[in-house]
Amino acid sequence: MRHVAVIGSGPAGYYSAEALQKLYGADVMIDVIDRMPVPYGLIRFGVAPDHQSIKAVAKRYEKVALSDNVRFVGNVTIGKDISIDELLGLYDAVILATGAPLDRPAGIEGEDLPGVVGSAAFVGWYNGHPDFSELAPRLDGKAAAVIGNGNVALDVARILSKTREEFAGSDIVGHALDALQVSTISDIYVLGRRGPHQIAMTPKELGELAHLSNAAPEVEAGDFPPELDDALLEPGQRKSVTILREFPAVDPAGKAKTIHFDFFAKPLRIEGDGRVERLIVEKTMLDEQGRAAGTGETYEIPCDLVVTCIGYRTPPIEGVPYEPDQGRFANDEGRIAPGLYCVGWARRGPSGTIGTNRPDGIGVAELIAEDLEAIVGRKEGRPGLDRLLAARGVDIVTFRDWQKIEAAEAARARDGSPREKFTAIAEMLAQAGISGTR
Ligand code: NAP
């Protein structure tokens, strides 16, 4: 019998568990450990609440979670409740599938002013992440600046723009829905430090901005290269750029909000007296390597909220080699040290789609198969973990416990919404019948 611990129950974690099951059948026991009492990581806390079809992939993970040789072990924090060395002593292989839930800093002056939030925090707030449910972002001003030209920037701009009715069928948490309904933000500036050809936005997500009931996108014709140059782009990117070019056809009449695309706009610093009041931006041009080069020309965007959407980092774990510049674990194609592996965003950084994690999971399972054949059968696995956690008074949340939380969230959902999430760990534990007093 092989014993494997997967740390993190998001897409990378469950695709790895699924791949190990396919490889070993009943000959492997897998514990999927998560800090949260609820599973699915990015699917629950990252994917936008109005993109329910993307969240449907959780059904596939549920099937894995409910199989005999896979167990969800929620409410267990690595580094606090148990160390990596202890896990390596108990399991033949430990896979870090911890994602990238931390914001990458912008590294500009004024970043710490009240009113500046990272996308991990902002997205966590509207998705009910317990770490960010108290964020209360400033929505009582006139303008917001969203820094970055990726899909997260699009999510943030769209969420700031939608009406209450447009959130029907979503699982946006009640506190965010109520706050957004009374938001006075009418101008949302989406800043790219490079141009339309360099965006990291996919067509479906970009296209949604053309169909908002109370907001219209706005682009400057002068920011675009000649249309003929679009032929040089790969097809997906070409589609995105075509959508951008068509934004001027969206009629802004009767729409109270504008989503302004500012290209070639590099944030220099954030200014304000005790809170964000303006963002100072430098105009850029592309250098020969296609990077953003400052032109020295600056302008300011008066704003009350700044959301940085410029990428994420994996949280470091004591004793595990880490690449701070990349924000991921130091690894060789997924191998970190004997018995220790990483997968998904923890391995390669925050890129790709949810589906990219599937081949990643298969890859790490194959590495484990290559490495483990000689040494399997000596580790204690699951009973050892249970004994250690019980001795430390750690109440684990099982998948059946999660199903109680899930049922309670469904029972209290708004009309048409799949769930109203609990946003505090104590509330989640209470639904699972755990007092959570440790
Ligand atoms: P991303 O796609 O890597 O985009 C990050 C953006 O931030 C880029 O435009 C980048 O510009 C910019 N940036 C980085 N550092 C900057 C700085 N210091 N100043 C100004 N701009 C800076 O990251 P993401 O949007 O966080 O998305 C993460 C991953 O999740 C992506 O793979 C994304 O596609 C995926 N995702 C998918 C969906 C969906 O499919 N619906 C939704 C959300 C996220 P440069 O290009 O110039 O570096």
Short mmCIF file of N, CA and C in Angstrom, two decimals, residues 166-289:
data_model
loop_
_atom_site.label_atom_id
_atom_site.label_comp_id
_atom_site.label_asym_id
_atom_site.label_seq_id
_atom_site.Cartn_x
_atom_site.Cartn_y
_atom_site.Cartn_z
N GLU A 166 -28.03 41.33 -12.19
CA GLU A 166 -27.06 40.55 -12.98
C GLU A 166 -26.33 39.51 -12.14
N PHE A 167 -26.45 39.58 -10.83
CA PHE A 167 -25.85 38.55 -9.98
C PHE A 167 -26.82 37.40 -9.70
N ALA A 168 -28.01 37.45 -10.30
CA ALA A 168 -28.97 36.35 -10.10
C ALA A 168 -28.31 35.04 -10.55
N GLY A 169 -28.49 34.01 -9.75
CA GLY A 169 -27.92 32.71 -10.11
C GLY A 169 -26.47 32.55 -9.70
N SER A 170 -25.84 33.63 -9.21
CA SER A 170 -24.45 33.54 -8.77
C SER A 170 -24.42 33.16 -7.28
N ASP A 171 -23.22 32.85 -6.79
CA ASP A 171 -23.13 32.61 -5.33
C ASP A 171 -22.25 33.69 -4.68
N ILE A 172 -22.34 34.91 -5.21
CA ILE A 172 -21.65 36.01 -4.54
C ILE A 172 -22.21 36.10 -3.11
N VAL A 173 -21.32 36.34 -2.14
CA VAL A 173 -21.82 36.32 -0.74
C VAL A 173 -22.65 37.58 -0.47
N GLY A 174 -23.59 37.44 0.44
CA GLY A 174 -24.54 38.51 0.74
C GLY A 174 -23.86 39.82 1.10
N HIS A 175 -22.77 39.77 1.91
CA HIS A 175 -22.15 41.03 2.33
C HIS A 175 -21.60 41.81 1.13
N ALA A 176 -21.09 41.09 0.13
CA ALA A 176 -20.54 41.76 -1.06
C ALA A 176 -21.67 42.26 -1.95
N LEU A 177 -22.68 41.46 -2.10
CA LEU A 177 -23.81 41.87 -2.95
C LEU A 177 -24.43 43.16 -2.41
N ASP A 178 -24.63 43.20 -1.09
CA ASP A 178 -25.25 44.39 -0.49
C ASP A 178 -24.35 45.61 -0.66
N ALA A 179 -23.03 45.42 -0.43
CA ALA A 179 -22.10 46.55 -0.54
C ALA A 179 -22.01 47.04 -1.98
N LEU A 180 -21.99 46.11 -2.94
CA LEU A 180 -21.88 46.50 -4.35
C LEU A 180 -23.15 47.21 -4.83
N GLN A 181 -24.27 46.84 -4.24
CA GLN A 181 -25.54 47.45 -4.67
C GLN A 181 -25.56 48.95 -4.35
N VAL A 182 -24.91 49.31 -3.24
CA VAL A 182 -24.91 50.74 -2.88
C VAL A 182 -23.60 51.44 -3.27
N SER A 183 -22.77 50.73 -4.03
CA SER A 183 -21.50 51.32 -4.48
C SER A 183 -21.79 52.55 -5.35
N THR A 184 -20.96 53.59 -5.15
CA THR A 184 -21.13 54.81 -5.96
C THR A 184 -20.07 54.90 -7.06
N ILE A 185 -19.28 53.84 -7.21
CA ILE A 185 -18.21 53.88 -8.22
C ILE A 185 -18.82 53.86 -9.62
N SER A 186 -18.50 54.88 -10.39
CA SER A 186 -19.06 54.96 -11.75
C SER A 186 -17.99 54.80 -12.82
N ASP A 187 -16.73 54.97 -12.44
CA ASP A 187 -15.65 54.88 -13.44
C ASP A 187 -14.62 53.85 -12.98
N ILE A 188 -14.41 52.89 -13.82
CA ILE A 188 -13.46 51.82 -13.50
C ILE A 188 -12.36 51.87 -14.56
N TYR A 189 -11.13 52.13 -14.14
CA TYR A 189 -10.00 52.23 -15.06
C TYR A 189 -9.22 50.93 -15.00
N VAL A 190 -9.12 50.24 -16.13
CA VAL A 190 -8.36 49.00 -16.20
C VAL A 190 -7.02 49.33 -16.86
N LEU A 191 -5.94 49.18 -16.10
CA LEU A 191 -4.64 49.65 -16.58
C LEU A 191 -3.74 48.52 -17.04
N GLY A 192 -3.27 48.63 -18.28
CA GLY A 192 -2.28 47.69 -18.79
C GLY A 192 -0.98 48.43 -19.00
N ARG A 193 0.12 47.84 -18.51
CA ARG A 193 1.40 48.57 -18.70
C ARG A 193 1.89 48.40 -20.13
N ARG A 194 1.27 47.46 -20.89
CA ARG A 194 1.60 47.33 -22.31
C ARG A 194 0.33 47.55 -23.14
N GLY A 195 0.30 47.09 -24.38
CA GLY A 195 -0.80 47.48 -25.27
C GLY A 195 -1.84 46.39 -25.51
N PRO A 196 -2.79 46.67 -26.39
CA PRO A 196 -3.86 45.70 -26.68
C PRO A 196 -3.33 44.34 -27.16
N HIS A 197 -2.23 44.34 -27.89
CA HIS A 197 -1.71 43.05 -28.38
C HIS A 197 -1.06 42.22 -27.26
N GLN A 198 -0.81 42.85 -26.12
CA GLN A 198 -0.12 42.13 -25.03
C GLN A 198 -1.06 41.73 -23.91
N ILE A 199 -2.37 41.90 -24.09
CA ILE A 199 -3.29 41.56 -22.99
C ILE A 199 -3.25 40.05 -22.70
N ALA A 200 -3.58 39.70 -21.46
CA ALA A 200 -3.68 38.29 -21.07
C ALA A 200 -5.14 37.96 -20.76
N MET A 201 -6.04 38.52 -21.56
CA MET A 201 -7.48 38.36 -21.33
C MET A 201 -8.04 37.43 -22.40
N THR A 202 -8.89 36.50 -22.01
CA THR A 202 -9.44 35.56 -22.99
C THR A 202 -10.77 36.07 -23.56
N PRO A 203 -11.10 35.66 -24.80
CA PRO A 203 -12.22 36.28 -25.52
C PRO A 203 -13.56 36.21 -24.77
N LYS A 204 -13.88 35.04 -24.23
CA LYS A 204 -15.21 34.92 -23.59
C LYS A 204 -15.34 35.93 -22.45
N GLU A 205 -14.29 36.01 -21.63
CA GLU A 205 -14.31 36.89 -20.45
C GLU A 205 -14.33 38.36 -20.87
N LEU A 206 -13.57 38.69 -21.92
CA LEU A 206 -13.53 40.08 -22.39
C LEU A 206 -14.88 40.46 -23.00
N GLY A 207 -15.45 39.53 -23.76
CA GLY A 207 -16.71 39.79 -24.45
C GLY A 207 -17.85 40.11 -23.49
N GLU A 208 -17.77 39.57 -22.27
CA GLU A 208 -18.86 39.82 -21.31
C GLU A 208 -19.04 41.32 -21.03
N LEU A 209 -17.95 42.08 -21.15
CA LEU A 209 -18.03 43.51 -20.82
C LEU A 209 -18.91 44.28 -21.81
N ALA A 210 -19.13 43.68 -22.98
CA ALA A 210 -19.96 44.37 -23.98
C ALA A 210 -21.45 44.18 -23.70
N HIS A 211 -21.77 43.35 -22.72
CA HIS A 211 -23.19 43.00 -22.51
C HIS A 211 -23.65 43.30 -21.08
N LEU A 212 -23.03 44.27 -20.44
CA LEU A 212 -23.44 44.60 -19.07
C LEU A 212 -24.62 45.57 -19.13
N SER A 213 -25.53 45.44 -18.18
CA SER A 213 -26.76 46.24 -18.32
C SER A 213 -26.56 47.69 -17.90
N ASN A 214 -25.56 47.95 -17.01
CA ASN A 214 -25.41 49.34 -16.56
C ASN A 214 -23.99 49.87 -16.75
N ALA A 215 -23.19 49.19 -17.58
CA ALA A 215 -21.81 49.65 -17.79
C ALA A 215 -21.40 49.41 -19.23
N ALA A 216 -20.56 50.32 -19.74
CA ALA A 216 -20.05 50.16 -21.12
C ALA A 216 -18.53 50.30 -21.11
N PRO A 217 -17.84 49.46 -21.90
CA PRO A 217 -16.38 49.59 -21.99
C PRO A 217 -15.97 50.71 -22.94
N GLU A 218 -14.79 51.27 -22.70
CA GLU A 218 -14.31 52.39 -23.53
C GLU A 218 -12.82 52.18 -23.82
N VAL A 219 -12.46 52.26 -25.09
CA VAL A 219 -11.04 52.14 -25.46
C VAL A 219 -10.66 53.36 -26.30
N GLU A 220 -9.35 53.63 -26.35
CA GLU A 220 -8.84 54.75 -27.17
C GLU A 220 -8.30 54.17 -28.47
N ALA A 221 -8.84 54.63 -29.60
CA ALA A 221 -8.43 54.09 -30.91
C ALA A 221 -6.90 54.23 -31.09
N GLY A 222 -6.34 55.32 -30.55
CA GLY A 222 -4.91 55.59 -30.74
C GLY A 222 -4.01 54.58 -30.06
N ASP A 223 -4.54 53.77 -29.15
CA ASP A 223 -3.71 52.78 -28.45
C ASP A 223 -3.47 51.52 -29.28
N PHE A 224 -4.24 51.39 -30.38
CA PHE A 224 -4.18 50.13 -31.12
C PHE A 224 -3.14 50.19 -32.24
N PRO A 225 -2.43 49.08 -32.46
CA PRO A 225 -1.56 49.00 -33.64
C PRO A 225 -2.45 48.87 -34.88
N PRO A 226 -1.87 49.04 -36.08
CA PRO A 226 -2.69 48.88 -37.29
C PRO A 226 -3.40 47.52 -37.30
N GLU A 227 -4.64 47.53 -37.79
CA GLU A 227 -5.45 46.31 -37.74
C GLU A 227 -4.80 45.13 -38.46
N LEU A 228 -4.03 45.44 -39.51
CA LEU A 228 -3.35 44.37 -40.26
C LEU A 228 -2.43 43.54 -39.37
N ASP A 229 -1.87 44.20 -38.35
CA ASP A 229 -0.93 43.50 -37.45
C ASP A 229 -1.63 42.43 -36.62
N ASP A 230 -2.94 42.50 -36.51
CA ASP A 230 -3.66 41.48 -35.72
C ASP A 230 -3.45 40.08 -36.31
N ALA A 231 -3.18 40.04 -37.62
CA ALA A 231 -2.99 38.74 -38.29
C ALA A 231 -1.78 38.00 -37.72
N LEU A 232 -0.86 38.76 -37.09
CA LEU A 232 0.34 38.12 -36.53
C LEU A 232 0.06 37.43 -35.20
N LEU A 233 -1.10 37.70 -34.61
CA LEU A 233 -1.41 37.14 -33.29
C LEU A 233 -1.91 35.71 -33.41
N GLU A 234 -1.73 34.93 -32.34
CA GLU A 234 -2.32 33.57 -32.38
C GLU A 234 -3.84 33.72 -32.24
N PRO A 235 -4.62 32.73 -32.72
CA PRO A 235 -6.05 32.93 -32.91
C PRO A 235 -6.82 33.42 -31.67
N GLY A 236 -6.52 32.88 -30.51
CA GLY A 236 -7.26 33.29 -29.30
C GLY A 236 -7.02 34.76 -29.00
N GLN A 237 -5.74 35.16 -29.10
CA GLN A 237 -5.37 36.54 -28.81
C GLN A 237 -5.99 37.48 -29.85
N ARG A 238 -6.03 37.00 -31.11
CA ARG A 238 -6.60 37.82 -32.18
C ARG A 238 -8.08 38.08 -31.89
N LYS A 239 -8.75 37.03 -31.39
CA LYS A 239 -10.17 37.15 -31.06
C LYS A 239 -10.36 38.20 -29.96
N SER A 240 -9.50 38.14 -28.95
CA SER A 240 -9.61 39.10 -27.84
C SER A 240 -9.42 40.52 -28.35
N VAL A 241 -8.41 40.70 -29.20
CA VAL A 241 -8.12 42.05 -29.71
C VAL A 241 -9.28 42.54 -30.58
N THR A 242 -9.88 41.63 -31.35
CA THR A 242 -11.05 42.02 -32.17
C THR A 242 -12.18 42.50 -31.26
N ILE A 243 -12.38 41.81 -30.16
CA ILE A 243 -13.44 42.21 -29.23
C ILE A 243 -13.15 43.61 -28.68
N LEU A 244 -11.88 43.84 -28.33
CA LEU A 244 -11.49 45.19 -27.85
C LEU A 244 -11.79 46.24 -28.90
N ARG A 245 -11.43 45.92 -30.15
CA ARG A 245 -11.63 46.90 -31.24
C ARG A 245 -13.11 47.22 -31.44
N GLU A 246 -13.97 46.24 -31.08
CA GLU A 246 -15.40 46.44 -31.30
C GLU A 246 -16.09 47.15 -30.13
N PHE A 247 -15.38 47.40 -29.04
CA PHE A 247 -16.01 48.03 -27.88
C PHE A 247 -16.66 49.39 -28.19
N PRO A 248 -16.06 50.22 -29.09
CA PRO A 248 -16.72 51.51 -29.37
C PRO A 248 -18.14 51.36 -29.92
N ALA A 249 -18.48 50.16 -30.41
CA ALA A 249 -19.84 49.97 -30.94
C ALA A 249 -20.86 49.75 -29.81
N VAL A 250 -20.37 49.53 -28.60
CA VAL A 250 -21.31 49.33 -27.48
C VAL A 250 -21.90 50.69 -27.10
N ASP A 251 -23.21 50.78 -27.14
CA ASP A 251 -23.87 52.06 -26.88
C ASP A 251 -23.87 52.35 -25.36
N PRO A 252 -23.21 53.45 -24.95
CA PRO A 252 -23.16 53.74 -23.51
C PRO A 252 -24.44 54.41 -22.98
N ALA A 253 -25.38 54.71 -23.88
CA ALA A 253 -26.57 55.46 -23.46
C ALA A 253 -27.32 54.72 -22.35
N GLY A 254 -27.64 55.45 -21.31
CA GLY A 254 -28.42 54.89 -20.22
C GLY A 254 -27.59 54.05 -19.26
N LYS A 255 -26.29 53.96 -19.51
CA LYS A 255 -25.43 53.15 -18.62
C LYS A 255 -24.65 54.09 -17.71
N ALA A 256 -24.75 53.85 -16.42
CA ALA A 256 -24.19 54.79 -15.45
C ALA A 256 -22.68 54.58 -15.24
N LYS A 257 -22.18 53.42 -15.65
CA LYS A 257 -20.76 53.12 -15.37
C LYS A 257 -19.97 52.97 -16.66
N THR A 258 -18.70 53.36 -16.58
CA THR A 258 -17.80 53.20 -17.72
C THR A 258 -16.57 52.42 -17.28
N ILE A 259 -16.21 51.45 -18.10
CA ILE A 259 -14.96 50.70 -17.86
C ILE A 259 -13.94 51.21 -18.88
N HIS A 260 -13.02 52.04 -18.41
CA HIS A 260 -12.04 52.67 -19.31
C HIS A 260 -10.81 51.76 -19.40
N PHE A 261 -10.41 51.43 -20.61
CA PHE A 261 -9.16 50.68 -20.78
C PHE A 261 -8.04 51.68 -21.03
N ASP A 262 -7.11 51.75 -20.09
CA ASP A 262 -5.93 52.61 -20.26
C ASP A 262 -4.75 51.70 -20.60
N PHE A 263 -4.32 51.73 -21.85
CA PHE A 263 -3.16 50.92 -22.23
C PHE A 263 -1.89 51.76 -22.14
N PHE A 264 -0.76 51.08 -22.19
CA PHE A 264 0.55 51.74 -22.10
C PHE A 264 0.57 52.65 -20.87
N ALA A 265 0.06 52.11 -19.78
CA ALA A 265 -0.11 52.90 -18.55
C ALA A 265 0.51 52.14 -17.38
N LYS A 266 1.67 52.62 -16.96
CA LYS A 266 2.40 51.92 -15.89
C LYS A 266 2.20 52.68 -14.58
N PRO A 267 1.64 52.03 -13.55
CA PRO A 267 1.45 52.72 -12.28
C PRO A 267 2.81 53.09 -11.66
N LEU A 268 2.95 54.35 -11.29
CA LEU A 268 4.21 54.81 -10.69
C LEU A 268 4.12 54.89 -9.19
N ARG A 269 3.03 55.50 -8.68
CA ARG A 269 2.81 55.58 -7.24
C ARG A 269 1.35 55.90 -6.95
N ILE A 270 0.98 55.61 -5.71
CA ILE A 270 -0.40 55.89 -5.28
C ILE A 270 -0.30 56.99 -4.23
N GLU A 271 -1.12 58.02 -4.37
CA GLU A 271 -1.02 59.16 -3.46
C GLU A 271 -2.36 59.40 -2.75
N GLY A 272 -2.26 60.06 -1.60
CA GLY A 272 -3.48 60.43 -0.89
C GLY A 272 -3.14 60.77 0.54
N ASP A 273 -4.02 61.54 1.16
CA ASP A 273 -3.82 61.97 2.54
C ASP A 273 -4.52 60.96 3.47
N GLY A 274 -3.77 59.93 3.86
CA GLY A 274 -4.32 58.91 4.75
C GLY A 274 -5.19 57.88 4.05
N ARG A 275 -5.45 58.04 2.78
CA ARG A 275 -6.21 57.07 2.00
C ARG A 275 -5.98 57.35 0.51
N VAL A 276 -6.32 56.40 -0.32
CA VAL A 276 -6.09 56.59 -1.75
C VAL A 276 -6.89 57.76 -2.29
N GLU A 277 -6.20 58.65 -3.00
CA GLU A 277 -6.92 59.73 -3.69
C GLU A 277 -6.60 59.76 -5.18
N ARG A 278 -5.41 59.29 -5.53
CA ARG A 278 -5.06 59.30 -6.95
C ARG A 278 -3.94 58.29 -7.23
N LEU A 279 -3.94 57.87 -8.50
CA LEU A 279 -2.89 56.97 -8.97
C LEU A 279 -2.08 57.75 -10.02
N ILE A 280 -0.78 57.75 -9.84
CA ILE A 280 0.09 58.43 -10.81
C ILE A 280 0.62 57.38 -11.78
N VAL A 281 0.43 57.67 -13.05
CA VAL A 281 0.71 56.69 -14.09
C VAL A 281 1.71 57.27 -15.08
N GLU A 282 2.63 56.42 -15.53
CA GLU A 282 3.56 56.85 -16.58
C GLU A 282 3.17 56.20 -17.91
N LYS A 283 3.11 56.99 -18.95
CA LYS A 283 2.84 56.43 -20.28
C LYS A 283 4.05 55.59 -20.70
N THR A 284 3.80 54.50 -21.36
CA THR A 284 4.90 53.63 -21.79
C THR A 284 4.85 53.42 -23.30
N MET A 285 5.92 52.82 -23.78
CA MET A 285 5.92 52.30 -25.15
C MET A 285 6.64 50.95 -25.10
N LEU A 286 6.46 50.15 -26.12
CA LEU A 286 7.12 48.84 -26.11
C LEU A 286 8.57 48.99 -26.53
N ASP A 287 9.48 48.34 -25.81
CA ASP A 287 10.87 48.36 -26.26
C ASP A 287 11.09 47.19 -27.22
N GLU A 288 12.33 46.99 -27.63
CA GLU A 288 12.58 45.98 -28.68
C GLU A 288 12.25 44.56 -28.22
N GLN A 289 12.34 44.35 -26.90
CA GLN A 289 12.00 43.02 -26.38
C GLN A 289 10.50 42.90 -26.08
#
